[in-house]
XYZ file of C-alpha atoms in Angstrom:
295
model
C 26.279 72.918 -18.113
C 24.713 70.874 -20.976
C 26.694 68.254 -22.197
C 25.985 66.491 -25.596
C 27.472 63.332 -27.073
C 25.973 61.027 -30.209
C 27.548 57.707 -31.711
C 29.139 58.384 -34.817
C 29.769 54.774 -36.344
C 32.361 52.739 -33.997
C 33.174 56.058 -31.948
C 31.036 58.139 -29.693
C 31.816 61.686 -29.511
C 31.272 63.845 -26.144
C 31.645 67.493 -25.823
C 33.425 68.417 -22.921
C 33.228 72.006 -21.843
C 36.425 73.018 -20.154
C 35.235 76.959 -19.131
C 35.010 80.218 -20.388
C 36.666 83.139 -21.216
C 37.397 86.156 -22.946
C 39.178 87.858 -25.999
C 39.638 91.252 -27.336
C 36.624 91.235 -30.050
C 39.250 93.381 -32.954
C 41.662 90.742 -32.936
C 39.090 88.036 -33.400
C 38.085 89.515 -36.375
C 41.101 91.049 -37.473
C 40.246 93.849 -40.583
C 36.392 93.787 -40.242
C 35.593 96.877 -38.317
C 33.317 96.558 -35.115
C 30.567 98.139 -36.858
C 30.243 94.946 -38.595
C 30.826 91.938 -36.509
C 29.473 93.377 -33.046
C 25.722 92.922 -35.237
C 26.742 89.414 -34.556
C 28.380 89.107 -31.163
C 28.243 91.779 -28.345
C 31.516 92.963 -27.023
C 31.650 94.148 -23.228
C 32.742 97.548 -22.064
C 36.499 96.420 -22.926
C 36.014 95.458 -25.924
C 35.886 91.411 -25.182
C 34.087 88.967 -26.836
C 32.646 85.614 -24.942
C 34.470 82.426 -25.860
C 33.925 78.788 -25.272
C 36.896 76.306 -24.556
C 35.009 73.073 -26.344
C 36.667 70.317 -26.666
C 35.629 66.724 -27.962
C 36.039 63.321 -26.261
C 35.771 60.138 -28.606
C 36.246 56.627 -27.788
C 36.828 53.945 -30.279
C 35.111 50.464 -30.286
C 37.681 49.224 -33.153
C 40.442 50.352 -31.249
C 39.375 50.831 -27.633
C 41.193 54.153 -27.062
C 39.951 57.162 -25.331
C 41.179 60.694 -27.681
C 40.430 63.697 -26.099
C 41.035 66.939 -28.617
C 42.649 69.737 -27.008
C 42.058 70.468 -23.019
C 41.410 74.182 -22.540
C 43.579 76.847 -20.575
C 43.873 75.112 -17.380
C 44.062 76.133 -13.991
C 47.824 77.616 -13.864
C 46.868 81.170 -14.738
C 47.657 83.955 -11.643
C 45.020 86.056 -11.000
C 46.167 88.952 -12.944
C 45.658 87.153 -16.299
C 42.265 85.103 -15.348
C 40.732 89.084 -14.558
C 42.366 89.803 -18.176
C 40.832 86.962 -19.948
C 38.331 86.768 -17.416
C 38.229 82.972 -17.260
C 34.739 81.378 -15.980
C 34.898 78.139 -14.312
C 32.088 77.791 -12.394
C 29.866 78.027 -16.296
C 32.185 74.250 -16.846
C 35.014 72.920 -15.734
C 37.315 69.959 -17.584
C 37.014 67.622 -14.593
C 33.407 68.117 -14.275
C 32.462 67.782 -17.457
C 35.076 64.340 -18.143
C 32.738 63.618 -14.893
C 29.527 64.226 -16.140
C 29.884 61.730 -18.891
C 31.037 58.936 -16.969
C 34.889 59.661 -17.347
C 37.993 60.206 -15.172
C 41.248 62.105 -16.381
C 43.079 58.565 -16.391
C 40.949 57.164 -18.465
C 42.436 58.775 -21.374
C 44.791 57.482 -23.513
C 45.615 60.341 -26.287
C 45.919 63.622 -25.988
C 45.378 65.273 -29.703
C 46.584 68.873 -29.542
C 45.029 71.204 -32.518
C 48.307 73.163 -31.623
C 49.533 74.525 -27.934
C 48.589 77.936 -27.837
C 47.403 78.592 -23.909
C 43.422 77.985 -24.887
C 44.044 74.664 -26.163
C 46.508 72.517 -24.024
C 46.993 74.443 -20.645
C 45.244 71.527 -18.582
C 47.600 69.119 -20.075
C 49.307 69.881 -16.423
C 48.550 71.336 -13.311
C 50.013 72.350 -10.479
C 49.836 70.445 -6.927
C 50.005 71.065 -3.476
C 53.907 72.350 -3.469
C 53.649 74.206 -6.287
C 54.996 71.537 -8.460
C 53.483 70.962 -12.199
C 51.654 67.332 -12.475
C 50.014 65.773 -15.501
C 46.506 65.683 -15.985
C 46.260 62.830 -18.203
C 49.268 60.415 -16.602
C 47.600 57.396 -18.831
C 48.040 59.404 -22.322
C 50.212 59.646 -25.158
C 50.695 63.401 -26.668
C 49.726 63.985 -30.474
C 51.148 67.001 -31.771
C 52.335 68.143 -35.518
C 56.572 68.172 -35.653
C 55.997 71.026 -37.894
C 53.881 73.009 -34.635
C 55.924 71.748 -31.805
C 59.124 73.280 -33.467
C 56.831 76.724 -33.940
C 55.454 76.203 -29.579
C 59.605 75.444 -28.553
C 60.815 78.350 -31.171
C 58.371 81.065 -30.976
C 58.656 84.057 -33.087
C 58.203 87.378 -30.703
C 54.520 87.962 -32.181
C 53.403 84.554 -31.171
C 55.081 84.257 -28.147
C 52.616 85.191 -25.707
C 50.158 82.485 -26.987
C 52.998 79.369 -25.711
C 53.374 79.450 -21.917
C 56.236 77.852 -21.144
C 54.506 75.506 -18.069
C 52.231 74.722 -21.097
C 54.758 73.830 -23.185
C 57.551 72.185 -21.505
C 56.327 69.450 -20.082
C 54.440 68.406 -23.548
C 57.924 68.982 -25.035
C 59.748 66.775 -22.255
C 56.532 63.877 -21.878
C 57.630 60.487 -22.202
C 54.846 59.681 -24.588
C 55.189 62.630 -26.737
C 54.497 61.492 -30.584
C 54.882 63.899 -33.338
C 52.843 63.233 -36.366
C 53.407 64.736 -40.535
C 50.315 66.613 -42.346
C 47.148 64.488 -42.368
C 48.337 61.740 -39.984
C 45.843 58.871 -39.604
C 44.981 58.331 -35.833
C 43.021 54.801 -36.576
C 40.285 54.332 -39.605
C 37.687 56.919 -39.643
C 39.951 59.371 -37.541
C 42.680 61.533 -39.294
C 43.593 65.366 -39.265
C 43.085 67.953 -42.033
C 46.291 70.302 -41.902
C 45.916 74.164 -41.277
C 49.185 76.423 -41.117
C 47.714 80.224 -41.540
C 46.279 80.644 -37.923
C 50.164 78.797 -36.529
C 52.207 76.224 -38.200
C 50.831 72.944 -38.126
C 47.943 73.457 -36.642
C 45.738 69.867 -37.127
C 41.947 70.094 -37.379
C 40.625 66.345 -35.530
C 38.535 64.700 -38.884
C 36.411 61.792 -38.213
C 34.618 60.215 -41.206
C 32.024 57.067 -41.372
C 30.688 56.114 -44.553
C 30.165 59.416 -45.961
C 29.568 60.939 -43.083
C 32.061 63.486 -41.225
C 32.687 65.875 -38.436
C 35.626 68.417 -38.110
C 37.009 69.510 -34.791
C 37.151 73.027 -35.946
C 40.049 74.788 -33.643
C 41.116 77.891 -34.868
C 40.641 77.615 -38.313
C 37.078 78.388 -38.239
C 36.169 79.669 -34.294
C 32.518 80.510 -34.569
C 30.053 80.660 -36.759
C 30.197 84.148 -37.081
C 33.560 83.371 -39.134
C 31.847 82.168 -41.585
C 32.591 84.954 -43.710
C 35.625 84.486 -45.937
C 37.279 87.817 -44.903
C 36.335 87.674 -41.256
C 39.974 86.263 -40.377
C 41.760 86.552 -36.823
C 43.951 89.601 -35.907
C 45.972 86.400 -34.356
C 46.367 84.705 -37.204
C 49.926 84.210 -38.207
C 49.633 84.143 -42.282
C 45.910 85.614 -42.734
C 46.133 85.077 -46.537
C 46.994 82.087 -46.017
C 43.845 81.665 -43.616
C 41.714 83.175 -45.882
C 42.529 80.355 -48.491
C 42.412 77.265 -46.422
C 39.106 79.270 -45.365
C 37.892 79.102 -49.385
C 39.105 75.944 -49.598
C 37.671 74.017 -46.477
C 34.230 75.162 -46.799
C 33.904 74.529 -50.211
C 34.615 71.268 -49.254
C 31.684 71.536 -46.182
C 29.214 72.354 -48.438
C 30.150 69.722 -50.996
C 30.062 66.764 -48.605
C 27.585 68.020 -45.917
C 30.327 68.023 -43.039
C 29.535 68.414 -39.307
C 31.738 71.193 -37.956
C 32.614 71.258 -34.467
C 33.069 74.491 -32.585
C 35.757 74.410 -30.099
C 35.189 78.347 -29.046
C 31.694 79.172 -30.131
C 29.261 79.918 -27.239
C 26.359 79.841 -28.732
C 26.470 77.190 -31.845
C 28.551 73.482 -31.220
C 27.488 72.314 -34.482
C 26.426 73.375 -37.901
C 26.474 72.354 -41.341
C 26.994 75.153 -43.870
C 25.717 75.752 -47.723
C 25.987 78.550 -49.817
C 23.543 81.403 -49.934
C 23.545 84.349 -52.761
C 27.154 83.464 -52.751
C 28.021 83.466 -49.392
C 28.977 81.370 -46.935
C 26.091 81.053 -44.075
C 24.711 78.125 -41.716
C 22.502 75.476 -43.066
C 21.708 73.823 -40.124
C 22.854 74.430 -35.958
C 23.185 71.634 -34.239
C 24.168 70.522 -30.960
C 26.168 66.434 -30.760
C 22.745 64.820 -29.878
C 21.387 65.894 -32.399
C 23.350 64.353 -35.474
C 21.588 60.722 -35.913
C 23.382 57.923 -35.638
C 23.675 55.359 -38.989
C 25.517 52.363 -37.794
């Protein structure tokens, strides 16, 4: 398990890798046929695709709080549905890689939630000894859109599956919950970019110093491999609608030079992008060490 972090400004960013897993390679790519995107990334003999659960640590000196973005799937899953998604552990683990960098689950003081499907906030709770469902983070207040915690309490049938309700109850019932509008401001230099194709209210994590920025990528943009304006999720909830925040997004990447964080990538956890023969491609991969620091 190799763990990067840089300083970014006033905040220092640390990827924490939460584990593994799997998903069904057609709907990751939704209308481009296999023939295409398995060039990119091999599929195993049922069809599965290897996915990281990435998620991004930053601590603030102006503030002195402790965000962590999204927490993985957790450890509530029954064996049945870790063989299905064939969850990995022992390749990283949440605790041990909060540990690794010199942090414990308390020390945490917000939870920001790119939205609640399983992947991204099952290790929000556990459960303990009895069976009963604890809290991971007991220090932290929960960020989550108003707009995305109506869609994760009111699930349509299609996106049901995604919102476990031991996920999603106790983030509905926390004490600390806050619910936050398009584009809320966290503290200077850290706001969210809104996303609604792939759910409602999903929030994509922004942090900016100077001109300078990285984007905690979610599920608007998985891999790399997504690059490609068309390659859009079978899971996506409005595709068009993907497909133009897509357009719209990485126009804006290759404008300004953005960092973009991979939450489920396994191979790239940062790249910049630019625009070749009128495509979309990688400029530059990168892992957090590697972006320089310019305070």
């Amino acid at each position: 398990m190799d763990l990067s972090d840089c300083s970014f400004g006033p905040f220092h960013l640390y990827s924490i890798e939460t584990g593994r897993f799997r998903l069904d390679g057609g709907a990751m790519f939704g209308v481009v046929p296999k023939t295409l995107w398995s060039r990119r990334i091999k599929a195993d003999d049922k069809n599965r695709i290897p996915m990281a659960m990435r998620c991004l640590l930053v601590t603030s000196e102006n503030s002195g709080r402790t965000y962590l973005i999204d927490n993985g799937c957790g450890t509530k899953f029954v064996p049945k549905y870790e063989e299905i998604y064939q969850l990995d552990h022992t390749h990283s683990s949440l605790h041990r890689s909060l540990e690794s960098h010199g942090f414990e689950t308390g020390d945490v003081t917000d939870l920001i939630f790119s939205h609640l499907h399983f992947d991204h906030c099952g290790g929000t709770t556990f459960y303990d000894d009895r069976g009963d469902i604890r809290h991971t983070f007991p220090e932290a207040t929960y960020h989550v859109t108003q707009k995305h915690l109506d869609t994760a309490t009111r699930p349509n049938a299609r996106e049901k599956a995604s919102f476990l309700p031991d996920n999603i109850e106790p983030i509905a019932g926390w004490d600390k919950l806050n619910t936050v509008d398009d584009h809320h401001e966290y503290e200077e230099g850290l706001s969210a970019l809104p996303a609604h194709g792939h759910t409602i209210g999903q929030q994509l994590p922004k942090i900016t110093v100077g001109d300078r920025t990285i984007v905690f990528m979610a599920d608007l943009l998985p891999t790399h491999v997504h690059l490609p304006l068309p390659y859009v999720m079978g899971y996506d909830m409005y595709p068009v609608q993907t497909l133009t925040e897509k357009e719209q997004f990485l126009k804006q990447a290759v404008e300004h030079n953005w960092y973009l964080f991979f939450e489920h990538d396994t191979e790239a956890e940062v790249i910049t992008v630019h625009k070749e023969n009128g495509r979309y491609a990688v400029k530059d991969r990168l892992s957090l060490s590697d972006i320089p620091d310019d305070k």
